[in-house]
PDB file of C-alpha atoms in Angstrom:
ATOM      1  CA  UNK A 959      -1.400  15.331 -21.673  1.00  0.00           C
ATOM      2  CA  UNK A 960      -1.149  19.024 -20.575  1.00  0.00           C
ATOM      3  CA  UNK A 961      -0.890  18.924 -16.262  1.00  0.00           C
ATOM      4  CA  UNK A 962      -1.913  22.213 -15.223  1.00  0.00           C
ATOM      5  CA  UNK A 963      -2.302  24.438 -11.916  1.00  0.00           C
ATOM      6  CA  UNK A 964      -4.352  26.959  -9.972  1.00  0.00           C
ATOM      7  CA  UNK A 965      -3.596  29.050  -7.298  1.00  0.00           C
ATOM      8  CA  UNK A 966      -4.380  28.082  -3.721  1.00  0.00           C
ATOM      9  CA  UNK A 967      -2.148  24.763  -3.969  1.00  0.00           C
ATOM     10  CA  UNK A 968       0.313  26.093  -1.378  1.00  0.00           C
ATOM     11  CA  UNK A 969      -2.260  27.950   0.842  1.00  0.00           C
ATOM     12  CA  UNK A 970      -5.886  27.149   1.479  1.00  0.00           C
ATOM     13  CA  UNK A 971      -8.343  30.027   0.361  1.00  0.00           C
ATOM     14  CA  UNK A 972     -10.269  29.994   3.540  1.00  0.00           C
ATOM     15  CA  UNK A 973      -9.647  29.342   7.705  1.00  0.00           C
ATOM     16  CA  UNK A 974      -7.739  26.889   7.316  1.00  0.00           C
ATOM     17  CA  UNK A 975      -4.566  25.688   8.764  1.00  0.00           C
ATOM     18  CA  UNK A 976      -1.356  27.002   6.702  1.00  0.00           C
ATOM     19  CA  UNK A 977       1.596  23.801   6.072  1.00  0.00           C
ATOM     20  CA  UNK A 978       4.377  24.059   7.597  1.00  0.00           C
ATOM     21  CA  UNK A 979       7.152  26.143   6.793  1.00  0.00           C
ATOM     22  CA  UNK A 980       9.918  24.124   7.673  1.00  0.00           C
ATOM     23  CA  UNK A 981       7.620  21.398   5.052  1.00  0.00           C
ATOM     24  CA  UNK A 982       7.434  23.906   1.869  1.00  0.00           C
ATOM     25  CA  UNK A 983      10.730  23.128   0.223  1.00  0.00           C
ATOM     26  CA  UNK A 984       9.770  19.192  -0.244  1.00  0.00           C
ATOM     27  CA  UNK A 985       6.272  19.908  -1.457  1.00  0.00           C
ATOM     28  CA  UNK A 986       7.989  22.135  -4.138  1.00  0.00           C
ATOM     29  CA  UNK A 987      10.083  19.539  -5.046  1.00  0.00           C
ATOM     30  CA  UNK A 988       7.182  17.296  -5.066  1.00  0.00           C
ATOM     31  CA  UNK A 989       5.491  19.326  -7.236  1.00  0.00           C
ATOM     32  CA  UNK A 990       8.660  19.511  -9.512  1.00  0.00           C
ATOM     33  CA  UNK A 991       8.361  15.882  -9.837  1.00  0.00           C
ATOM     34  CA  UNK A 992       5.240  15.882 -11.028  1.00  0.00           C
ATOM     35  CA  UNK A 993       6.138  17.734 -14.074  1.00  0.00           C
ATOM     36  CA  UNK A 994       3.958  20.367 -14.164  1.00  0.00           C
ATOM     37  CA  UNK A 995       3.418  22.573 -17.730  1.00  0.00           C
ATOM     38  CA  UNK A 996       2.495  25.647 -15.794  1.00  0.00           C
ATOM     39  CA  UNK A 997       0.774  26.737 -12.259  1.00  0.00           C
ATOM     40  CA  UNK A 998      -0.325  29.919 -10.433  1.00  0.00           C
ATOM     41  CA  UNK A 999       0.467  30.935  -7.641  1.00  0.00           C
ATOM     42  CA  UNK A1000      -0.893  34.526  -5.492  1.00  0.00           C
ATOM     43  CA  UNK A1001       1.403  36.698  -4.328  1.00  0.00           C
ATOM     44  CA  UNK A1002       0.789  35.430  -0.708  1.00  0.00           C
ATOM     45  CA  UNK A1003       2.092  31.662  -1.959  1.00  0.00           C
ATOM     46  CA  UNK A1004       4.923  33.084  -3.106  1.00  0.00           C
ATOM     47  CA  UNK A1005       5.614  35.404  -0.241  1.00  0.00           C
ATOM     48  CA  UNK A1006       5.147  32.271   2.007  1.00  0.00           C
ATOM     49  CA  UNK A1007       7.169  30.619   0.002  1.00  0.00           C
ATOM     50  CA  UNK A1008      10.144  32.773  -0.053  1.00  0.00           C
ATOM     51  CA  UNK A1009       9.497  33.367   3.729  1.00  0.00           C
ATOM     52  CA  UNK A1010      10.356  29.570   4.238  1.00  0.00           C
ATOM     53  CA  UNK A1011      13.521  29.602   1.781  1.00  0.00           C
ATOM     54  CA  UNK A1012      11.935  27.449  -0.489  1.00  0.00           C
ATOM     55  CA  UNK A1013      11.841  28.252  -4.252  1.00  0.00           C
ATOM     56  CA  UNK A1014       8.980  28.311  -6.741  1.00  0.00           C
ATOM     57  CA  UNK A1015       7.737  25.348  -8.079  1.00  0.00           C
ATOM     58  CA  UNK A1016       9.114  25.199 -11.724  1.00  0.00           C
ATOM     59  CA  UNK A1017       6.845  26.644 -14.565  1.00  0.00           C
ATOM     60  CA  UNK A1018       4.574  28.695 -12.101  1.00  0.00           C
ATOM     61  CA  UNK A1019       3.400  31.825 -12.183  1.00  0.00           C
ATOM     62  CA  UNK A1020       3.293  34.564 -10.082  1.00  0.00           C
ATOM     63  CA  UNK A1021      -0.272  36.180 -10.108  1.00  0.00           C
ATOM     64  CA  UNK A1022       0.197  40.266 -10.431  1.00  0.00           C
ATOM     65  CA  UNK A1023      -2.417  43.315 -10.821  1.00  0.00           C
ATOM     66  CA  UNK A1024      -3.337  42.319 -14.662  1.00  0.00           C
ATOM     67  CA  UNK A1025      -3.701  39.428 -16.338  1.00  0.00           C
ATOM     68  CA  UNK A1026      -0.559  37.343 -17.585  1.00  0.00           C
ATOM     69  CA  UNK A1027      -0.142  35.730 -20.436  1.00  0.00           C
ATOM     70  CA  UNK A1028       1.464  32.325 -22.508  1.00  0.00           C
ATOM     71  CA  UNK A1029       1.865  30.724 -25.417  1.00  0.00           C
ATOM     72  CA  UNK A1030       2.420  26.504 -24.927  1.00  0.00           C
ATOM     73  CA  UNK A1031       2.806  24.165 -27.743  1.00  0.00           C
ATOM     74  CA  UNK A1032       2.617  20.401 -27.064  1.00  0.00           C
ATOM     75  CA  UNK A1033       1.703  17.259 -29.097  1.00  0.00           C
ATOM     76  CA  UNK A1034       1.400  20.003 -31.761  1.00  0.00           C
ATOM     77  CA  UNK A1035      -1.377  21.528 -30.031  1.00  0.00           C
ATOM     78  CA  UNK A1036      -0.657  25.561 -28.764  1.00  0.00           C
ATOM     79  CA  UNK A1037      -2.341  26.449 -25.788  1.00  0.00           C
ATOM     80  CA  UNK A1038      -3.040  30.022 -25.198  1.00  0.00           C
ATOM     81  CA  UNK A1039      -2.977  30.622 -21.450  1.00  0.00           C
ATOM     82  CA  UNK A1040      -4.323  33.489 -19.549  1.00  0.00           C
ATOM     83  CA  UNK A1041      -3.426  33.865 -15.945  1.00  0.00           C
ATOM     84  CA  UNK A1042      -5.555  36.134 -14.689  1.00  0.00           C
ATOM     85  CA  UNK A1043      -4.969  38.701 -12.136  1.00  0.00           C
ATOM     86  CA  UNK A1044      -5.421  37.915  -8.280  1.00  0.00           C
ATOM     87  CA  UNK A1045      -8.233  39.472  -6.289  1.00  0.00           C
ATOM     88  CA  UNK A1046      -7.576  42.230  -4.256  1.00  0.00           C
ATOM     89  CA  UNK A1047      -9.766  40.661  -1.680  1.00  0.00           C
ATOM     90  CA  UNK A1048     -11.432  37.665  -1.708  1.00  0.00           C
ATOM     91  CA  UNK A1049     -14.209  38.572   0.873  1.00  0.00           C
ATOM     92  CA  UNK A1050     -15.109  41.225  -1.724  1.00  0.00           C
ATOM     93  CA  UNK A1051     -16.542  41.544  -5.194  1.00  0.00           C
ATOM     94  CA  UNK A1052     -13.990  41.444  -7.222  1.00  0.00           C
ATOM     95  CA  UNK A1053     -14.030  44.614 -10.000  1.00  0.00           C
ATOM     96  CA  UNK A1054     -15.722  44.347 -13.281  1.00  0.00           C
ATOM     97  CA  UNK A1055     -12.235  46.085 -14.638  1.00  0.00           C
ATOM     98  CA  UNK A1056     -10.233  42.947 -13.639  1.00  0.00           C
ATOM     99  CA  UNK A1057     -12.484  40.501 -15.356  1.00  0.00           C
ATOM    100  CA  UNK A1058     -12.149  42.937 -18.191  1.00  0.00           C
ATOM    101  CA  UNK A1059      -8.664  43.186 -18.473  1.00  0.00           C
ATOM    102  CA  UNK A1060      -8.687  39.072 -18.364  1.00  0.00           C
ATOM    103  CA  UNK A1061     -11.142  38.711 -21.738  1.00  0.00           C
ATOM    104  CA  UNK A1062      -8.972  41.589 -23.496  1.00  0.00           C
ATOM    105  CA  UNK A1063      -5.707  39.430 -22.896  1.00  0.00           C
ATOM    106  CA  UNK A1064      -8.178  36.084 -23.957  1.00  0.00           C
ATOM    107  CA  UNK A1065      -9.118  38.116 -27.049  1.00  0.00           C
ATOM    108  CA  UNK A1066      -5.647  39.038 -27.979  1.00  0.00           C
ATOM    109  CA  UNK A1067      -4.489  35.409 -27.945  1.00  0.00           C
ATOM    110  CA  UNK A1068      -7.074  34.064 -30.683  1.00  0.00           C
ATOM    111  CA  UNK A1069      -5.284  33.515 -33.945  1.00  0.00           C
ATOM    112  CA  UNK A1070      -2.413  32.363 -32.018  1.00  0.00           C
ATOM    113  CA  UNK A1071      -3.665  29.401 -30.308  1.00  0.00           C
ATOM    114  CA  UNK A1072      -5.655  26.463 -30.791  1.00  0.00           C
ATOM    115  CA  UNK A1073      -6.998  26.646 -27.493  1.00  0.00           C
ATOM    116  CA  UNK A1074      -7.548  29.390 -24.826  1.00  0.00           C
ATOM    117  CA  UNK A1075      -7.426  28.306 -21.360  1.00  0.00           C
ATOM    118  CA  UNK A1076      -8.110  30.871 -18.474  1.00  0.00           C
ATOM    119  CA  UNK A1077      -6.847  30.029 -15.381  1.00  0.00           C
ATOM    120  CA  UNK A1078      -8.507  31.530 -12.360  1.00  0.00           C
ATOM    121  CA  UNK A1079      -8.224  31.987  -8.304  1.00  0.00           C
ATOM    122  CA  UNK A1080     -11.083  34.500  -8.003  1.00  0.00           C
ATOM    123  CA  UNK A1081     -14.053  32.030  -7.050  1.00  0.00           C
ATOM    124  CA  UNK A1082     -16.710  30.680  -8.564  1.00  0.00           C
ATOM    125  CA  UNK A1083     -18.928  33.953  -7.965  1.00  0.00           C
ATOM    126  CA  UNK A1084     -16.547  36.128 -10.506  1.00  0.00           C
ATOM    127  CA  UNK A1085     -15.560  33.210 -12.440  1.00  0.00           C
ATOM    128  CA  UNK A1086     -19.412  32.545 -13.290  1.00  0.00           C
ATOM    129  CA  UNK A1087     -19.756  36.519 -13.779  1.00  0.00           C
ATOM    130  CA  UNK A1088     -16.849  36.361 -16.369  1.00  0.00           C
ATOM    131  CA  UNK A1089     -18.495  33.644 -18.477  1.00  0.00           C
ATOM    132  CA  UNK A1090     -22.223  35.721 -18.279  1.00  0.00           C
ATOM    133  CA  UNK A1091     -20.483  39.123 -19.251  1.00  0.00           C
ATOM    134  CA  UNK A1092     -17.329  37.624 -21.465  1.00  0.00           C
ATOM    135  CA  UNK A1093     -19.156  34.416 -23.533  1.00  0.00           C
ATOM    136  CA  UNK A1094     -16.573  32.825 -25.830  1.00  0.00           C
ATOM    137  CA  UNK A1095     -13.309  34.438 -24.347  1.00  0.00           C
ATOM    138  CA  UNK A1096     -11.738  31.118 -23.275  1.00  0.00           C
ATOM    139  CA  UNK A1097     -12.549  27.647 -24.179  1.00  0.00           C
ATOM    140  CA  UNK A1098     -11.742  26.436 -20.755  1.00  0.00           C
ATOM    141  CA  UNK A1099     -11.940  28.277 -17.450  1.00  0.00           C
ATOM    142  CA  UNK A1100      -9.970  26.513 -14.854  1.00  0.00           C
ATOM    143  CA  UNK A1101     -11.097  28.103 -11.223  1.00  0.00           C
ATOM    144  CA  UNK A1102      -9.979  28.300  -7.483  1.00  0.00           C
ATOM    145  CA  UNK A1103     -11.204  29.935  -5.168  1.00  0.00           C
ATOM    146  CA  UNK A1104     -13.858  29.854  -2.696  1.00  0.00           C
ATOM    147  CA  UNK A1105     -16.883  28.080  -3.524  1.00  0.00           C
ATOM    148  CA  UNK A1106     -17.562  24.599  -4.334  1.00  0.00           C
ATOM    149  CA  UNK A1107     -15.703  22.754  -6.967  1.00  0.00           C
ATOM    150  CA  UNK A1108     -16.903  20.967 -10.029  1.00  0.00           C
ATOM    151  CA  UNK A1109     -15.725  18.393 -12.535  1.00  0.00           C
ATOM    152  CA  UNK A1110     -17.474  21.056 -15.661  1.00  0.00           C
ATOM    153  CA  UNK A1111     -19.687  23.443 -15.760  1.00  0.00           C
ATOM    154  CA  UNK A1112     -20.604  25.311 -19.299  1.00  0.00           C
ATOM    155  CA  UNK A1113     -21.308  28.668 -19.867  1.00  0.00           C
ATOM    156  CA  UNK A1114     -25.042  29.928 -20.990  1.00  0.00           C
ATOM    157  CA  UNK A1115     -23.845  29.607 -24.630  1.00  0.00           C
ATOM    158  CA  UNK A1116     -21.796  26.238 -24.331  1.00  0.00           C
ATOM    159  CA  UNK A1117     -18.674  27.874 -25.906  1.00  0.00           C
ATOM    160  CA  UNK A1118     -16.488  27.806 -22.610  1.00  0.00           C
ATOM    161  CA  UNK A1119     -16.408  24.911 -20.227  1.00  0.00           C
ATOM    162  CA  UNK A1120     -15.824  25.302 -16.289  1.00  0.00           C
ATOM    163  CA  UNK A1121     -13.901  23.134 -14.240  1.00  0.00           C
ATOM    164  CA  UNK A1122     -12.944  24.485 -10.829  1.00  0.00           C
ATOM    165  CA  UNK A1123     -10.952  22.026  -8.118  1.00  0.00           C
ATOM    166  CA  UNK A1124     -11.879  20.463  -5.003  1.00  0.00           C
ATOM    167  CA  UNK A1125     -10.408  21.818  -1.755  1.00  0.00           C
ATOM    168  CA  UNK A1126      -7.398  20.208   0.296  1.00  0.00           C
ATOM    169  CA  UNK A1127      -5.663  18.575  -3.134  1.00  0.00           C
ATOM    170  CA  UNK A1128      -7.801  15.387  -2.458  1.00  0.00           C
ATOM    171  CA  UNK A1129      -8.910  15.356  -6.198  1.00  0.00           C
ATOM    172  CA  UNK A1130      -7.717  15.747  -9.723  1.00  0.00           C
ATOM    173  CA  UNK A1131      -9.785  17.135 -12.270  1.00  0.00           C
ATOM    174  CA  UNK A1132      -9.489  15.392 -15.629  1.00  0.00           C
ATOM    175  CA  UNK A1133     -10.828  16.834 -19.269  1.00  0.00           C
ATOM    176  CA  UNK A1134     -10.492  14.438 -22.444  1.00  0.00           C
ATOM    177  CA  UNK A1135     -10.963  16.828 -24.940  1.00  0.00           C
ATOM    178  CA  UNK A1136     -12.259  14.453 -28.444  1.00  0.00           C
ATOM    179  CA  UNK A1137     -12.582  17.866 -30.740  1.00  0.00           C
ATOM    180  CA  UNK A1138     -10.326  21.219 -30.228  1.00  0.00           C
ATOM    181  CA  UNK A1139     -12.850  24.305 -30.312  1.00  0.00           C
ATOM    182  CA  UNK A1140     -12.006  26.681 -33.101  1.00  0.00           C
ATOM    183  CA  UNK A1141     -14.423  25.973 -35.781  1.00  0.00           C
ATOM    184  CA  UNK A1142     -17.208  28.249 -36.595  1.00  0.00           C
ATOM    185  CA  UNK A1143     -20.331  27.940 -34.380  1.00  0.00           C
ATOM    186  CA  UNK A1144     -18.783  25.263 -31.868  1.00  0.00           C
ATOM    187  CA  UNK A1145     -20.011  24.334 -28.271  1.00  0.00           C
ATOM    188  CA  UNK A1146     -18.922  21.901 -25.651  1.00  0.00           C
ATOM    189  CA  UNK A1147     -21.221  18.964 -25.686  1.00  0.00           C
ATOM    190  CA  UNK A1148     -20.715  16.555 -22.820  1.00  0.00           C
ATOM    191  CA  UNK A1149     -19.947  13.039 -23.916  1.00  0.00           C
ATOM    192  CA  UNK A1150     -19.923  13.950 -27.603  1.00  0.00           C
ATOM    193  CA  UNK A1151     -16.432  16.321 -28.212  1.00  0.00           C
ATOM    194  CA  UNK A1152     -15.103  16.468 -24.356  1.00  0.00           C
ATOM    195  CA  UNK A1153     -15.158  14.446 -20.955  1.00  0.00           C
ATOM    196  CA  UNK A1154     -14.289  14.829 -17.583  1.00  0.00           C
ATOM    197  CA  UNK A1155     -14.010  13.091 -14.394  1.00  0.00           C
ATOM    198  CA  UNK A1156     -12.876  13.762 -10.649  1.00  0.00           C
ATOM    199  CA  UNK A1157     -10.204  11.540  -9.717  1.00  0.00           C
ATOM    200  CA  UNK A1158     -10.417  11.146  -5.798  1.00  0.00           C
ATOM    201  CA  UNK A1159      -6.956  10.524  -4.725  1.00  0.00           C
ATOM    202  CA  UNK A1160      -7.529   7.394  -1.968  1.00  0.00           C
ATOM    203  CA  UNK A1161      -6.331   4.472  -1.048  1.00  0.00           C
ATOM    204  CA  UNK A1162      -6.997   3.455  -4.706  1.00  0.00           C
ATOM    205  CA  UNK A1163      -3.755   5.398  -5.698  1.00  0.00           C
ATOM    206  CA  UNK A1164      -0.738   4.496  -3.433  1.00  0.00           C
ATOM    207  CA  UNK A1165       1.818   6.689  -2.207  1.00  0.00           C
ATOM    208  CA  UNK A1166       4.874   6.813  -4.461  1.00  0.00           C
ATOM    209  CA  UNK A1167       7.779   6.268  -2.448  1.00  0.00           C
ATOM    210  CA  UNK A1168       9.971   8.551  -4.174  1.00  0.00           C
ATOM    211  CA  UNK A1169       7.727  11.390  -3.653  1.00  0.00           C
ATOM    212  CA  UNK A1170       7.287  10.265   0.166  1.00  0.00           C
ATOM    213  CA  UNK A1171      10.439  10.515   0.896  1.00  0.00           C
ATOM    214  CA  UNK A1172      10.992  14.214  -0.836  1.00  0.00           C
ATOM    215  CA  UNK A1173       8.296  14.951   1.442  1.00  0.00           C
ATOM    216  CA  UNK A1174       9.468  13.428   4.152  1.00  0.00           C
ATOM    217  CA  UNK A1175      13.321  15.652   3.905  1.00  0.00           C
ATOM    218  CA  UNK A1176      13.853  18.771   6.378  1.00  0.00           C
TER     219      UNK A1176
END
């Protein structure tokens, strides 16, 4: 299982209400605990973050002016991730150049990994414009962002799959992949080589003690 992140965990992408400062260093640890493989953050997150004394959560990265990029190898699978830059301003269009930059560092990572992920807190508006202008540059395309989430979307061509997160951290988004991408001519097909799901996080799932109680330090 490969537990990924997107920005906009530690601050909401719209109006409202920021956490707590004086909360911060136990959702890190929290977070921690949890064992992510790698995470985004913007550069307000981690401003905020540092602004409360509390560290960055372990195997995140810190979203810069061009895309990032990393090479992860588990259950002898290697991922090919591409962080890609954070907007300038979310309550503008975000530039063609950026999205540009982000399939030239997706391109560069073919023939290295198995699978190219993109992971993305630009909204669903340039997220959707990356897949029309870049098809086939990533296999997956997690998003953030404003805009609505969903469990998977695919691209016109069915060679990259969307999957962009529900607001407020009251759902995870889970993709069984059955076939990697790679070979010659192949597209996502729903039910056949991948699945997903949105796991609402109620009363279904109890709280884990040992996380309550990180949370629940000053």
């Amino acid at each position: 299982m490969l537990l990924l992140a997107c920005p906009f965990e530690i601050l909401p992408d719209g109006p409202e209400a920021k956490p707590e400062p004086k909360a911060l260093p136990g959702i890190v640890k929290a977070f921690d605990a949890m064992g992510y493989d790698a995470g985004a953050l913007t550069p307000d997150e981690a401003a905020y973050l540092e602004k409360a004394g509390a560290p960055l959560p372990a195997r995140f990265t810190v979203l810069g002016d061009a895309p990032q990029t990393q090479l992860l190898q588990k259950g002898g699978t290697t991922y090919g991730l591409v962080f890609f830059p954070a907007s300038p301003d979310l309550k503008k269009p975000v530039p063609e150049a950026l999205l540009d930059a982000a399939a030239q560092a997706a391109h560069a990572l073919r023939g290295k990994a198995n699978v190219v992920i993109g992971i993305s807190g630009l909204g669903l508006t340039a997220e959707q414009d990356f897949l029309d202008k870049h098809p086939g540059a990533v296999d997956i395309l997690l998003g953030s962002g404003p805009n609505a989430g969903t469990s998977s979307r695919l691209s016109a061509d069915a060679r990259t799959l969307l999957s962009r997160t529900y607001i407020k951290g009251k759902t995870l988004n889970r993709l069984d992949i059955d076939t990697l991408p790679g070979a010659s001519g192949f597209t996502w097909k729903p039910g056949q080589n991948f699945k997903t799901d949105v796991i609402s996080l109620d009363d279904r799932y109890p709280a884990d003690p040992a996380v309550e109680k990180v949370l629940g330090e000053e």
